Short mmCIF file of C-alpha atoms in Angstrom, two decimals:
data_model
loop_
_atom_site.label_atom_id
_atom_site.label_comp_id
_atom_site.label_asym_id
_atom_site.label_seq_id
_atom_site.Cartn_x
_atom_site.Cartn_y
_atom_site.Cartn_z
CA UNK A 20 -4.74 15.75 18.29
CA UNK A 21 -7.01 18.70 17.02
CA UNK A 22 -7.98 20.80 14.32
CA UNK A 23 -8.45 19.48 10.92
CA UNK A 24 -5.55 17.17 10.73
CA UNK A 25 -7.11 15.23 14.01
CA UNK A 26 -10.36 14.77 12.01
CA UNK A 27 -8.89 13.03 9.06
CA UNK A 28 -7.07 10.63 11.76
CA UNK A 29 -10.31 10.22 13.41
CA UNK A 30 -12.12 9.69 10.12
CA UNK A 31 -9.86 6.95 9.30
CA UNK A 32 -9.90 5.05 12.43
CA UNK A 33 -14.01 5.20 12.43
CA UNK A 34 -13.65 4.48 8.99
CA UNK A 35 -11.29 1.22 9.53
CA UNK A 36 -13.51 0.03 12.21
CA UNK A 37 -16.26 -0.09 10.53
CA UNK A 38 -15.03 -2.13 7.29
CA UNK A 39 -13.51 -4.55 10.00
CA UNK A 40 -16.79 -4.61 11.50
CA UNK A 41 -18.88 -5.59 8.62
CA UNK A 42 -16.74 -8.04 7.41
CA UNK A 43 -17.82 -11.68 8.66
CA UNK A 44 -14.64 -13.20 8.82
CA UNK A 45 -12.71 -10.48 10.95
CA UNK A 46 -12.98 -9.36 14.90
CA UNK A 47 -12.29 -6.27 16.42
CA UNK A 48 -10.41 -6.83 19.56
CA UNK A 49 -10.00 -4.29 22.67
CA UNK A 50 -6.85 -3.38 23.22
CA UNK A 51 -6.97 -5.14 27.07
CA UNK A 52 -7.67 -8.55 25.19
CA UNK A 53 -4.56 -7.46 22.41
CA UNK A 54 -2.82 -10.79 23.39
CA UNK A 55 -5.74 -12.57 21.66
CA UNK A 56 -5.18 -11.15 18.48
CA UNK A 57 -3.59 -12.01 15.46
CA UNK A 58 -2.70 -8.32 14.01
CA UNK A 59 -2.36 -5.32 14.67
CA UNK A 60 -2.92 -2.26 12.14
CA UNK A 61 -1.25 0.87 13.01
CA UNK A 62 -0.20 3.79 11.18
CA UNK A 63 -0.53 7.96 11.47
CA UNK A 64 -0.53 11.14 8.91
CA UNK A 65 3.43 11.45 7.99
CA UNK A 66 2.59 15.11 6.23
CA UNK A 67 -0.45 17.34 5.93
CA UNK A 68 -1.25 20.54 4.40
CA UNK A 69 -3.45 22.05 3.12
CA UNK A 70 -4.01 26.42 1.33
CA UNK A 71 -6.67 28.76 0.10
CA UNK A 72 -7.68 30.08 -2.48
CA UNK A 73 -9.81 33.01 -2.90
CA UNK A 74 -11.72 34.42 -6.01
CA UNK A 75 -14.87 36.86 -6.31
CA UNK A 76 -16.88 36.28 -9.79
CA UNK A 77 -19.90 37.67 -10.62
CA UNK A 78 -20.14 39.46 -7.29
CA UNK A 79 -20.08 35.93 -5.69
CA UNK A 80 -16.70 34.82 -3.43
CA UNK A 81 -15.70 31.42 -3.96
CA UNK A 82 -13.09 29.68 -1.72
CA UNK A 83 -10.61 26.33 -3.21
CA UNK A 84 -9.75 24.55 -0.26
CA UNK A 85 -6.34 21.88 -0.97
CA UNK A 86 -5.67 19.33 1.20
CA UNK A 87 -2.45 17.27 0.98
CA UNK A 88 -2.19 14.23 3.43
CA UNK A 89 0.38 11.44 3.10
CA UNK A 90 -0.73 8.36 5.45
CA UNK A 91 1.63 5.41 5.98
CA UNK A 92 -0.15 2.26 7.58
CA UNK A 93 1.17 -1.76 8.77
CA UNK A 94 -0.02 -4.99 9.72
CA UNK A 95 2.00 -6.32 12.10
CA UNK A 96 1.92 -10.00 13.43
CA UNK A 97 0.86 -9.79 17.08
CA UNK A 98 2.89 -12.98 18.58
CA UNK A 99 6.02 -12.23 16.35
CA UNK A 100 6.03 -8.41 16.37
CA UNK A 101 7.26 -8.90 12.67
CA UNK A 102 6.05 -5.94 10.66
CA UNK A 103 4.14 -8.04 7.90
CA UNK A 104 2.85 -5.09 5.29
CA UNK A 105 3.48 -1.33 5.10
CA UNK A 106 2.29 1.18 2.79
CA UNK A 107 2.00 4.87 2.81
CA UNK A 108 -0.64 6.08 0.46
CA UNK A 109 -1.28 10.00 -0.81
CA UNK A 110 -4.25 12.04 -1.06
CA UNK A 111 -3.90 15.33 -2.66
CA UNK A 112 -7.26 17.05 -3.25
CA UNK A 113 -9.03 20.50 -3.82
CA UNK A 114 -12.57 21.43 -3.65
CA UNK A 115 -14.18 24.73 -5.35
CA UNK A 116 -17.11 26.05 -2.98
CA UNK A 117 -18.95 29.09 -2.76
CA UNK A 118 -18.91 31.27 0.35
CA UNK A 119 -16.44 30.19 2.59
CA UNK A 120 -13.75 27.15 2.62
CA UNK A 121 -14.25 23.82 3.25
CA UNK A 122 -12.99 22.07 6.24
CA UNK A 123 -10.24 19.53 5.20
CA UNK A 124 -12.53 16.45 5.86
CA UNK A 125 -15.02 17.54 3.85
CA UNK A 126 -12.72 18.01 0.67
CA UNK A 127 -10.53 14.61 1.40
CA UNK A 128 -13.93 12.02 2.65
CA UNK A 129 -14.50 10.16 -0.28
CA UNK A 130 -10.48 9.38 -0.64
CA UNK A 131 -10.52 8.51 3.03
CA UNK A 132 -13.81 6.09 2.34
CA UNK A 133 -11.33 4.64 -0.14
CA UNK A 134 -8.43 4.19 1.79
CA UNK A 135 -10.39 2.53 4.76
CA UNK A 136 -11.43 -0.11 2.49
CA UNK A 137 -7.43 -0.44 1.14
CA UNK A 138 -6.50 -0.71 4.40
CA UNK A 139 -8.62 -3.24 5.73
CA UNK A 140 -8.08 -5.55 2.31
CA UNK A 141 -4.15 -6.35 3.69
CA UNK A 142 -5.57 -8.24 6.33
CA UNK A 143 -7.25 -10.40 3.47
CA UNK A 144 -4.07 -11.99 1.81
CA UNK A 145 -6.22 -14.04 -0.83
CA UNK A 146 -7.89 -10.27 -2.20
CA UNK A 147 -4.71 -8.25 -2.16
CA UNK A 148 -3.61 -7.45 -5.47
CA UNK A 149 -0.25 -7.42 -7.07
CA UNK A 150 0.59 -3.71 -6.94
CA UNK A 151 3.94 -4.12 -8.52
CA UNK A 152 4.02 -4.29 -12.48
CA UNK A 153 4.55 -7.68 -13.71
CA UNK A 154 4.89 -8.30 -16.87
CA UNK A 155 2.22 -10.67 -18.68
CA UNK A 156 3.49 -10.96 -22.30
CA UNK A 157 2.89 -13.23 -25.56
CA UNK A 158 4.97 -15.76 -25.23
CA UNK A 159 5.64 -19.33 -26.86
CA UNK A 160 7.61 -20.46 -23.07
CA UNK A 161 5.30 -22.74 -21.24
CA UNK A 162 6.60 -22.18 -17.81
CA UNK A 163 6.29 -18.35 -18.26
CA UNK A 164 2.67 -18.72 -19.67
CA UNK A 165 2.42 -21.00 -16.23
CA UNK A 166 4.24 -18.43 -14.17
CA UNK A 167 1.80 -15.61 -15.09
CA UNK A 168 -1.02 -17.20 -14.41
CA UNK A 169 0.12 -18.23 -11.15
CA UNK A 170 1.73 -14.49 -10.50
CA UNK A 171 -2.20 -13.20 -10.05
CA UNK A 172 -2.96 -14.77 -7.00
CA UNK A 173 -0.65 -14.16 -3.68
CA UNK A 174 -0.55 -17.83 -2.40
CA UNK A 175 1.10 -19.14 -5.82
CA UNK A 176 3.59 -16.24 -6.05
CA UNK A 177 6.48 -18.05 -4.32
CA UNK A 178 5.61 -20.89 -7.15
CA UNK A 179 5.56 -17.95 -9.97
CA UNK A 180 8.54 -16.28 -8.77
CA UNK A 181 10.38 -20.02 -9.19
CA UNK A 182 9.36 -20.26 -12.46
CA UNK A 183 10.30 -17.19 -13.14
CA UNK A 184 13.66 -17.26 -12.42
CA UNK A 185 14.10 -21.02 -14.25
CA UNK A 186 13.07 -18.96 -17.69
CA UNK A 187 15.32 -16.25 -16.54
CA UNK A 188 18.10 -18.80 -16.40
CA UNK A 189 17.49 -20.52 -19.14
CA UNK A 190 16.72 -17.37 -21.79
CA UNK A 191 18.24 -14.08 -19.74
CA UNK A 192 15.25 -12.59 -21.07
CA UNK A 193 14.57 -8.77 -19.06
CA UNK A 194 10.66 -9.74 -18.22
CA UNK A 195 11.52 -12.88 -16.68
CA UNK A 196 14.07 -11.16 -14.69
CA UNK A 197 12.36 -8.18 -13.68
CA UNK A 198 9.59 -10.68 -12.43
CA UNK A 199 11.22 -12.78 -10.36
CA UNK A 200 12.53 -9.75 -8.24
CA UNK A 201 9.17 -8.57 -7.58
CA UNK A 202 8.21 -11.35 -6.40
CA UNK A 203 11.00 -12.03 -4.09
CA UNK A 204 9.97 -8.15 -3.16
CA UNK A 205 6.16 -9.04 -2.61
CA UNK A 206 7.25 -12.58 -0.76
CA UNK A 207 9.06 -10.21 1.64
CA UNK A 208 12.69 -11.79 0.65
CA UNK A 209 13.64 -8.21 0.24
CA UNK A 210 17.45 -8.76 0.38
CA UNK A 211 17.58 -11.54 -2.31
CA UNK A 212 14.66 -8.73 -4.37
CA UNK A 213 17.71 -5.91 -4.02
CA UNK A 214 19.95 -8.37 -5.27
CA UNK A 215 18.23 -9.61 -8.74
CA UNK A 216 16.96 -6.45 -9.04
CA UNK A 217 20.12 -4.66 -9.12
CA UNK A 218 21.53 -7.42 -11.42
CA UNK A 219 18.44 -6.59 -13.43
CA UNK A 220 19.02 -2.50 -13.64
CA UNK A 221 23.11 -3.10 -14.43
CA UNK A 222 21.95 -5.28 -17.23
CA UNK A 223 19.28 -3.94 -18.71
CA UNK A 224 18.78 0.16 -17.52
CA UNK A 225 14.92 0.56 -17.61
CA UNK A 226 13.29 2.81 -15.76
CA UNK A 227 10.82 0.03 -14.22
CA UNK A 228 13.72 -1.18 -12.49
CA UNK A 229 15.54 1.44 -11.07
CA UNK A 230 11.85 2.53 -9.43
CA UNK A 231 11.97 -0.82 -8.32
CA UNK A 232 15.65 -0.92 -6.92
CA UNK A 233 14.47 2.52 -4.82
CA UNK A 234 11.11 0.58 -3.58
CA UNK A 235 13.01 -2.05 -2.18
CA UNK A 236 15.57 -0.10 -0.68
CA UNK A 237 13.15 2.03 0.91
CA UNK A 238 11.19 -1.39 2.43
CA UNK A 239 14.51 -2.46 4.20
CA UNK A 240 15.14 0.39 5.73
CA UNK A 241 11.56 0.83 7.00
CA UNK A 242 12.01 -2.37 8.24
CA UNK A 243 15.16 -1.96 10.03
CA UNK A 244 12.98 0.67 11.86
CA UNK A 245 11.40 -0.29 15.27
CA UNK A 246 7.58 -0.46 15.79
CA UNK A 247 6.50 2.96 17.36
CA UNK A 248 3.11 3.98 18.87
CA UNK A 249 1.37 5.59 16.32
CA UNK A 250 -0.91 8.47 15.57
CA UNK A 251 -4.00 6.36 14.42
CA UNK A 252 -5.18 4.36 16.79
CA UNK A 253 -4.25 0.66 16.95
CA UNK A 254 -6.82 -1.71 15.93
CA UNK A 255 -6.59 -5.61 16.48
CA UNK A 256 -7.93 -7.71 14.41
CA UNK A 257 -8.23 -11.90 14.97
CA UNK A 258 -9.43 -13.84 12.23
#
């Protein structure tokens, strides 16, 4: 792959490789050792464009280069082919320059710095952070004060999402609710997510749900998808 869009995918790989590499408690594995790994991150540009735009001021020409590039990435479990994180992430960027335009990496390098880093962090389950919106509130409830607390890291979720849905039960109150779906959602029980979280939406019609509802619909479907080869290429990582 060539031309500007192959430099962002090359970008990204070196730029993956090298997080992995300086991180003590990860190995990069060749791809003839693969059955030694633990995971495997894939993933490849699902859109890119990118347009021009020309201006002369004060007898000088300045170019505005945009670049639009929507990446999806995965971790997926080497033994169990079970895909065990996706994401796809968006960069939309413009840069101002005189003379003449900008190639695409040059405008979109710092994002791409960023996204390396991102990308690497899934394979460190005690750093990722809860993406999804959960609600923290003021509350007198003991267990929910509990189940907050326990929300912020990823190994006590299943615990948080629990207490959760005890409050829930008890007090039908639309945080409680709403929180125990996402967690079902970021525990991966995306079928029993679709199903409080539609209860959820019925009940209460909030917009935080029904973005929800269409985040977890999208996840099961993606899963239902089969692992392809992918544009980026496959890294494997064993911890």
């Amino acid at each position: 792959m060539g031309g500007e869009r192959g430099s962002i995918v090359h970008r990204i790989t070196k730029r993956v490789s090298q997080e992995i590499e300086e991180d003590p408690n990860l190995v990069l594995i060749n791809k003839k050792n693969a059955d030694q790994a633990d995971y495997l991150i894939g993933g490849g540009i699902t859109s890119f464009d990118t347009y021009i735009d020309r201006e002369k001021k004060d007898n000088r020409k300045y170019c505005t280069k945009g670049v639009f590039v929507s990446i999806r990435y995965q971790l997926v479990d080497v033994k169990t082919k079970e895909i065990v994180y996706t994401e796809e992430r968006y960069i939309d960027r413009q840069d101002t320059r005189e003379g003449s335009a900008p190639h695409a990496i040059a405008v979109v390098s710092d994002d791409i710095d960023m996204l390396a880093k991102q990308i690497v962090d899934i394979t460190r389950p005690h750093e990722v952070k809860v993406t999804e919106r959960i609600y923290l509130v003021e509350t007198k409830n003991k267990d929910f004060k509990t189940a907050c607390k326990l929300a912020k890291k990823s190994e006590n979720r299943r615990k948080a999402q629990e207490l959760f849905a005890k409050v829930y039960a008890d007090e039908g109150s639309y945080q409680t609710g709403y929180n125990s779906a996402v967690l079902l959602f970021l525990n991966r029980d995306f079928e029993k997510a679709m199903e409080e979280m539609q209860a959820i939406e019925e009940k209460f019609h909030t917009k935080e749900a029904q973005k929800a509802l269409k985040r977890i619909q999208e996840e099961i479907e993606y899963q239902q998808k089969p692992v392809q080869e992918t544009s980026l290429d496959s890294m494997y990582l064993r911890f």
